[in-house]
mmCIF file of N, CA and C in Angstrom:
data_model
loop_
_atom_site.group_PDB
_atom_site.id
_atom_site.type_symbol
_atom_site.label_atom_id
_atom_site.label_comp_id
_atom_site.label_asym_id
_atom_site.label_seq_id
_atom_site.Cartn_x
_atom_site.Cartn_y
_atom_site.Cartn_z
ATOM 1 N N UNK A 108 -59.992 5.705 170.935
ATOM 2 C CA UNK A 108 -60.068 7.090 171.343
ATOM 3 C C UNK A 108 -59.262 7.933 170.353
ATOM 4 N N UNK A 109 -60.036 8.953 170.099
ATOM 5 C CA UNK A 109 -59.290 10.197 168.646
ATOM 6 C C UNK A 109 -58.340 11.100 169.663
ATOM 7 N N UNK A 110 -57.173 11.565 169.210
ATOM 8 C CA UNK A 110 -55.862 11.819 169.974
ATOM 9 C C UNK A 110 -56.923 13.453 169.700
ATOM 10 N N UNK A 111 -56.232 14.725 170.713
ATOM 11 C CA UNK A 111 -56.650 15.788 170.730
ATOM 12 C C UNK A 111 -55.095 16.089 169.749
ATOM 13 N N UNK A 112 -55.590 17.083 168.576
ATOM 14 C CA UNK A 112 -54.665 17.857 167.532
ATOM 15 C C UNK A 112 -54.675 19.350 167.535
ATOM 16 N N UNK A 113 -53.724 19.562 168.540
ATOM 17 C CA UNK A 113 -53.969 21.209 168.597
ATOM 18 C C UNK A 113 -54.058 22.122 167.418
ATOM 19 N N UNK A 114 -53.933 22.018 166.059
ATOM 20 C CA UNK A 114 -53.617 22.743 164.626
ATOM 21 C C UNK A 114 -55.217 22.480 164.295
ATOM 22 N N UNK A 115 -55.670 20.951 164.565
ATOM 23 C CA UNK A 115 -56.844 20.919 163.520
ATOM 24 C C UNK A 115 -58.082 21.563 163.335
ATOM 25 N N UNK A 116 -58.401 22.528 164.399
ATOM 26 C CA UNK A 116 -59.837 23.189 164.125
ATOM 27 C C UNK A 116 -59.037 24.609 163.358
ATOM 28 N N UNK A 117 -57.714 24.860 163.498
ATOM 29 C CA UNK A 117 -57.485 26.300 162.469
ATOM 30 C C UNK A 117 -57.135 25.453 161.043
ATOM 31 N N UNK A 118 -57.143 24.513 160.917
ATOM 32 C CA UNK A 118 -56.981 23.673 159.624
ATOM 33 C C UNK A 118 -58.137 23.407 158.753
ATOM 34 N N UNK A 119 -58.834 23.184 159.665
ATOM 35 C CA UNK A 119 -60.343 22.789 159.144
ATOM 36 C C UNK A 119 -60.805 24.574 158.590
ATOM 37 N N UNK A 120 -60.755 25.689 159.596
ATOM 38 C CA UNK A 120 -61.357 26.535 159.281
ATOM 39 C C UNK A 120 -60.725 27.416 158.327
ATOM 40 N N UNK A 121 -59.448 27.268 157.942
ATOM 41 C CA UNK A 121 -58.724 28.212 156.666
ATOM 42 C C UNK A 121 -59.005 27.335 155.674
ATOM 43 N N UNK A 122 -59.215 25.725 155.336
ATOM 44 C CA UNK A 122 -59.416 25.393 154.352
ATOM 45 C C UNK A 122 -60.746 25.761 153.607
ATOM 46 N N UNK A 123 -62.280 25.713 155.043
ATOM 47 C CA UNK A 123 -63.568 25.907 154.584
ATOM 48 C C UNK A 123 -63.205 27.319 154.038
ATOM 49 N N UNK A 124 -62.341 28.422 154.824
ATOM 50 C CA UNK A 124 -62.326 29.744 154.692
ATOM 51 C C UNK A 124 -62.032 30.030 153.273
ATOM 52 N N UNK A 125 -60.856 29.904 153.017
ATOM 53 C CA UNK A 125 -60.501 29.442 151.169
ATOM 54 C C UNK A 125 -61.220 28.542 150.604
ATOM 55 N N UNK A 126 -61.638 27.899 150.593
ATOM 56 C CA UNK A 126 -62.606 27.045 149.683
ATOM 57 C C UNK A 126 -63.577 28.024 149.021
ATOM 58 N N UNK A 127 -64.284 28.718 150.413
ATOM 59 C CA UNK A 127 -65.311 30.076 149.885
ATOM 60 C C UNK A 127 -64.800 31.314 149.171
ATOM 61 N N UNK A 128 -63.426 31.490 149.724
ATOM 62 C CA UNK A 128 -63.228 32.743 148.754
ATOM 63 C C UNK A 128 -62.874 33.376 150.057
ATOM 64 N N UNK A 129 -63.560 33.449 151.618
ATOM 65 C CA UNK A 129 -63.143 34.531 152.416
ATOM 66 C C UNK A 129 -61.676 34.727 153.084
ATOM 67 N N UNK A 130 -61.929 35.800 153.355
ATOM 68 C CA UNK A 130 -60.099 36.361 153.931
ATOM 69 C C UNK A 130 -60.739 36.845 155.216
ATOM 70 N N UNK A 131 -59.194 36.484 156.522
ATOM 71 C CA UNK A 131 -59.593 36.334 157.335
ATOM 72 C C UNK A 131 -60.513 37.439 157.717
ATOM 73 N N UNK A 132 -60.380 39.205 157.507
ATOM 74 C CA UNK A 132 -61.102 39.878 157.301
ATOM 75 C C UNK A 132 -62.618 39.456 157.630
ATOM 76 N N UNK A 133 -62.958 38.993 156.498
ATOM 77 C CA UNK A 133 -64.438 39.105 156.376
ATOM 78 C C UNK A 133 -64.972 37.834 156.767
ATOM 79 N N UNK A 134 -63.953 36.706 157.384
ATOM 80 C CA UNK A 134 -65.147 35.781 158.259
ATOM 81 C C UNK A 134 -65.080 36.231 159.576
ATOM 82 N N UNK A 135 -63.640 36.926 160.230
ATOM 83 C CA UNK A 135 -63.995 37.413 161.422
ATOM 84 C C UNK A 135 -65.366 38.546 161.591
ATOM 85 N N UNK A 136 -65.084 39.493 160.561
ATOM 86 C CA UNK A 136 -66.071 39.888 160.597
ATOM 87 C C UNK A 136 -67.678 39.733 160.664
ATOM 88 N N UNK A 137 -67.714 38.342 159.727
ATOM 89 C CA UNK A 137 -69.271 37.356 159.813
ATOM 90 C C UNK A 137 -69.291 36.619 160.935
ATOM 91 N N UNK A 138 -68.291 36.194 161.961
ATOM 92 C CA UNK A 138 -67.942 35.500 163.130
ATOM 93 C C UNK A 138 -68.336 36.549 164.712
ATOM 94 N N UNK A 139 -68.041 37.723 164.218
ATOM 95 C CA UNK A 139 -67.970 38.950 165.326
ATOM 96 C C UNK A 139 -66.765 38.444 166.086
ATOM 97 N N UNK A 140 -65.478 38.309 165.460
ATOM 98 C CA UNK A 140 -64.492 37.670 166.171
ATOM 99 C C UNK A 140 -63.565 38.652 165.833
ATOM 100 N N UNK A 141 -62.204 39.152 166.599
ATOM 101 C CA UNK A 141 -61.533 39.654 166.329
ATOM 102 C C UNK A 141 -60.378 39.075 165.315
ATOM 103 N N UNK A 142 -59.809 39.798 163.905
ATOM 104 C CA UNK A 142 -59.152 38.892 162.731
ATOM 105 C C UNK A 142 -57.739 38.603 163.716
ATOM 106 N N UNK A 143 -57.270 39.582 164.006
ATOM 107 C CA UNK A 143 -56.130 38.541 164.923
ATOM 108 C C UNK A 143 -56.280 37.505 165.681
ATOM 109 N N UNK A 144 -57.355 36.866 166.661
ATOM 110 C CA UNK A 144 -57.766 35.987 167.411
ATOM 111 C C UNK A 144 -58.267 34.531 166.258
ATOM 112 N N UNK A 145 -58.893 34.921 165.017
ATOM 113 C CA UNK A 145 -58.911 34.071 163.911
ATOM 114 C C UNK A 145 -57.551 33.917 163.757
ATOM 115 N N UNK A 146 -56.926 34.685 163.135
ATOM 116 C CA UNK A 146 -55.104 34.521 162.818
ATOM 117 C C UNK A 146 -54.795 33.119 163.849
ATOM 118 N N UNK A 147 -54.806 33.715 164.659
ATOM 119 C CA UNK A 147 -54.090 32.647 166.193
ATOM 120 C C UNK A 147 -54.512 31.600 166.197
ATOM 121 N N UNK A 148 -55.748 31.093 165.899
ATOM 122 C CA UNK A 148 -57.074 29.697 165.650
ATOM 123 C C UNK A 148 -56.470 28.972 164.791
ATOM 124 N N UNK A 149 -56.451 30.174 163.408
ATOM 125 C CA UNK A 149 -55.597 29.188 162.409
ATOM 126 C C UNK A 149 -54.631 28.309 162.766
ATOM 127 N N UNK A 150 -53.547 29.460 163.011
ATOM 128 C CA UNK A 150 -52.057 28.761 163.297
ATOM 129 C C UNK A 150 -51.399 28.218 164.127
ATOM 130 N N UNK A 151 -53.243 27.918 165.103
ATOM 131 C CA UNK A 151 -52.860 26.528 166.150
ATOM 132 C C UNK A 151 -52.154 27.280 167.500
ATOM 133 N N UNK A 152 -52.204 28.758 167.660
ATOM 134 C CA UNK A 152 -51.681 29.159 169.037
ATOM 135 C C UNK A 152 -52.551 29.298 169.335
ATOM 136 N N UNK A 153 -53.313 29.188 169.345
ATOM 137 C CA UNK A 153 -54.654 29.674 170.255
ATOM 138 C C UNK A 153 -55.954 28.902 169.820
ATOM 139 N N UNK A 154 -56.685 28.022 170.776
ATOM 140 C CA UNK A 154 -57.654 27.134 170.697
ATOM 141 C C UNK A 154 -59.214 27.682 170.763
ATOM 142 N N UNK A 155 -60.111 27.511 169.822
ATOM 143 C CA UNK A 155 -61.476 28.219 169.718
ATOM 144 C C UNK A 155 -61.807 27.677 171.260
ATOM 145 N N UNK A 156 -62.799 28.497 171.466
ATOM 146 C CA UNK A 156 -63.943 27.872 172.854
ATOM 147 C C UNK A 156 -65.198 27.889 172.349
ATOM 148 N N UNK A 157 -66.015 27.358 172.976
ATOM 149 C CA UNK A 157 -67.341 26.977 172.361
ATOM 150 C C UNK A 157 -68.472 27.890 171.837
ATOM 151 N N UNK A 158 -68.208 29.368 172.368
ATOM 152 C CA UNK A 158 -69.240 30.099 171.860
ATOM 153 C C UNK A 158 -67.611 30.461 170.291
ATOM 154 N N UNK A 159 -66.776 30.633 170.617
ATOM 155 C CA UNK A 159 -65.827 30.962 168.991
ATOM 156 C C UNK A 159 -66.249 30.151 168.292
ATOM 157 N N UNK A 160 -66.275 28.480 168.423
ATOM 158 C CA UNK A 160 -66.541 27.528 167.092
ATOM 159 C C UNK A 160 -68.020 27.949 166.732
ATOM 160 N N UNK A 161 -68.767 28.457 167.928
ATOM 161 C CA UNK A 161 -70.437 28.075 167.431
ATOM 162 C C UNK A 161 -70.250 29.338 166.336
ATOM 163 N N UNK A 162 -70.244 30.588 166.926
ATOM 164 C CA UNK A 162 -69.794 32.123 165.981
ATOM 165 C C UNK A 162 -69.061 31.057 164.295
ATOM 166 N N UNK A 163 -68.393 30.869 164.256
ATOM 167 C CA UNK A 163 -67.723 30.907 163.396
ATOM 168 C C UNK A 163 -68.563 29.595 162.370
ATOM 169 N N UNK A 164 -68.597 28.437 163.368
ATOM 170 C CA UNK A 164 -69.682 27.838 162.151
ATOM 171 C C UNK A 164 -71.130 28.285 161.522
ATOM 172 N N UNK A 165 -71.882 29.466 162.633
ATOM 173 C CA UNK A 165 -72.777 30.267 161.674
ATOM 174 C C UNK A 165 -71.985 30.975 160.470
ATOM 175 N N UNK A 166 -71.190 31.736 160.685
ATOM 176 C CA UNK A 166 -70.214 32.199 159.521
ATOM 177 C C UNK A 166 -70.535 31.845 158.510
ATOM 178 N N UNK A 167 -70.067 30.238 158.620
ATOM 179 C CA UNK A 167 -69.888 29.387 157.399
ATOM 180 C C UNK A 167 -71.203 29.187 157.225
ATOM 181 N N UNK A 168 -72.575 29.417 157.672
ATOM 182 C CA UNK A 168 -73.849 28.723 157.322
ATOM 183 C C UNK A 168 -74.045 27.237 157.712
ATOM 184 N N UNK A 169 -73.180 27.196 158.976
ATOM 185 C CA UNK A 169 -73.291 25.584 159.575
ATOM 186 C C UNK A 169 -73.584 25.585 160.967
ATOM 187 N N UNK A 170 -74.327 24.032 161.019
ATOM 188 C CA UNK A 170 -74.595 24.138 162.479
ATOM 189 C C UNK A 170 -73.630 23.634 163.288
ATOM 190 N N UNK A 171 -73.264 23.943 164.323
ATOM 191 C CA UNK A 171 -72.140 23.344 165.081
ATOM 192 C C UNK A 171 -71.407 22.330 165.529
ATOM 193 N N UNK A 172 -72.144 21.367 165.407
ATOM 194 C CA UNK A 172 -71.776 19.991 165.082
ATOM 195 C C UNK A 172 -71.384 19.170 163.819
ATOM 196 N N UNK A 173 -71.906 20.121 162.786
ATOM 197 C CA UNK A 173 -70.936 19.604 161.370
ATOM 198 C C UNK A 173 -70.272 20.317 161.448
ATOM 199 N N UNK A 174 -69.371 21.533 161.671
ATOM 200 C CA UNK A 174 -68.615 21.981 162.110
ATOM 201 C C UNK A 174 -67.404 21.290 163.082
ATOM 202 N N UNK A 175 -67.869 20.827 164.027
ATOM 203 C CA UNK A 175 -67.150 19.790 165.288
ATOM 204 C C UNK A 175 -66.484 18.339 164.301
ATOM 205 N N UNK A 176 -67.566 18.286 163.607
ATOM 206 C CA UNK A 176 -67.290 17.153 162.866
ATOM 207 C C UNK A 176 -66.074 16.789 162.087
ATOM 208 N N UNK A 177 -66.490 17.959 161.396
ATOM 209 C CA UNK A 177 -65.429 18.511 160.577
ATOM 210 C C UNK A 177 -63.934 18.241 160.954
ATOM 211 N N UNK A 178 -63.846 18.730 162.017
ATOM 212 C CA UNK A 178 -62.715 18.420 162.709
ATOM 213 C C UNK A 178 -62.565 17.211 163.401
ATOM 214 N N UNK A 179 -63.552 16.672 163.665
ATOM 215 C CA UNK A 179 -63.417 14.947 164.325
ATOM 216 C C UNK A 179 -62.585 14.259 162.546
ATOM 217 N N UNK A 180 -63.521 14.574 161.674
ATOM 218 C CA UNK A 180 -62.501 13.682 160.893
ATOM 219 C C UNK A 180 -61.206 13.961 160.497
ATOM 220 N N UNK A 181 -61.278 15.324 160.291
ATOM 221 C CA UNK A 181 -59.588 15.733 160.183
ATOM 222 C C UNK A 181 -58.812 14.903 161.301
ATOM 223 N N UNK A 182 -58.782 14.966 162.725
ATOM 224 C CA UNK A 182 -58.468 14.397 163.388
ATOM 225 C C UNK A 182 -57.597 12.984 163.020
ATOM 226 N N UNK A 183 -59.132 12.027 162.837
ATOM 227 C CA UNK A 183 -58.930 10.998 162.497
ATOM 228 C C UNK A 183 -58.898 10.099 161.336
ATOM 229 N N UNK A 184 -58.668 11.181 159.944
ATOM 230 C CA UNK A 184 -57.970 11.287 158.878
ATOM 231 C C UNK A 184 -59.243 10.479 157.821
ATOM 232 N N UNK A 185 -60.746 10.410 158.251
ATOM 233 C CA UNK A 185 -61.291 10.187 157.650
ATOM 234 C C UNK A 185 -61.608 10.951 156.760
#
């Protein structure tokens, strides 16, 4: 069983976020998410819910489960 990591879905999503170039700005904005509520995701105070991850992996041009994924391996350091 993969331990639950409260940091890793704002880990996963500032790295994809920088990788592309965006600032939190303009993926909240491609997310329809408020940039402070991204802020909070990041830095692990505050946990996405399922319509936030789905929003935010269209963002990225992903479907929600490579997205999920994403974070299953961070998780489990694959």
């Amino acid at each position: 069983m993969i331990e639950f990591e409260r940091s890793a879905a704002g880990l996963v999503i500032r790295g994809l976020r920088k990788e592309r170039g965006l600032s939190q700005e303009v993926l909240s904005g491609l997310a329809g998410i408020a940039r402070s509520h991204l802020a909070m995701i990041e830095n692990g105070t505050k946990q996405p819910n399922f319509e936030t991850v789905w929003r935010i992996a269209n963002a990225f041009g992903m479907l929600p489960h490579v997205f999920v994924k994403r974070i299953e391996d961070r998780v489990s350091g694959s």
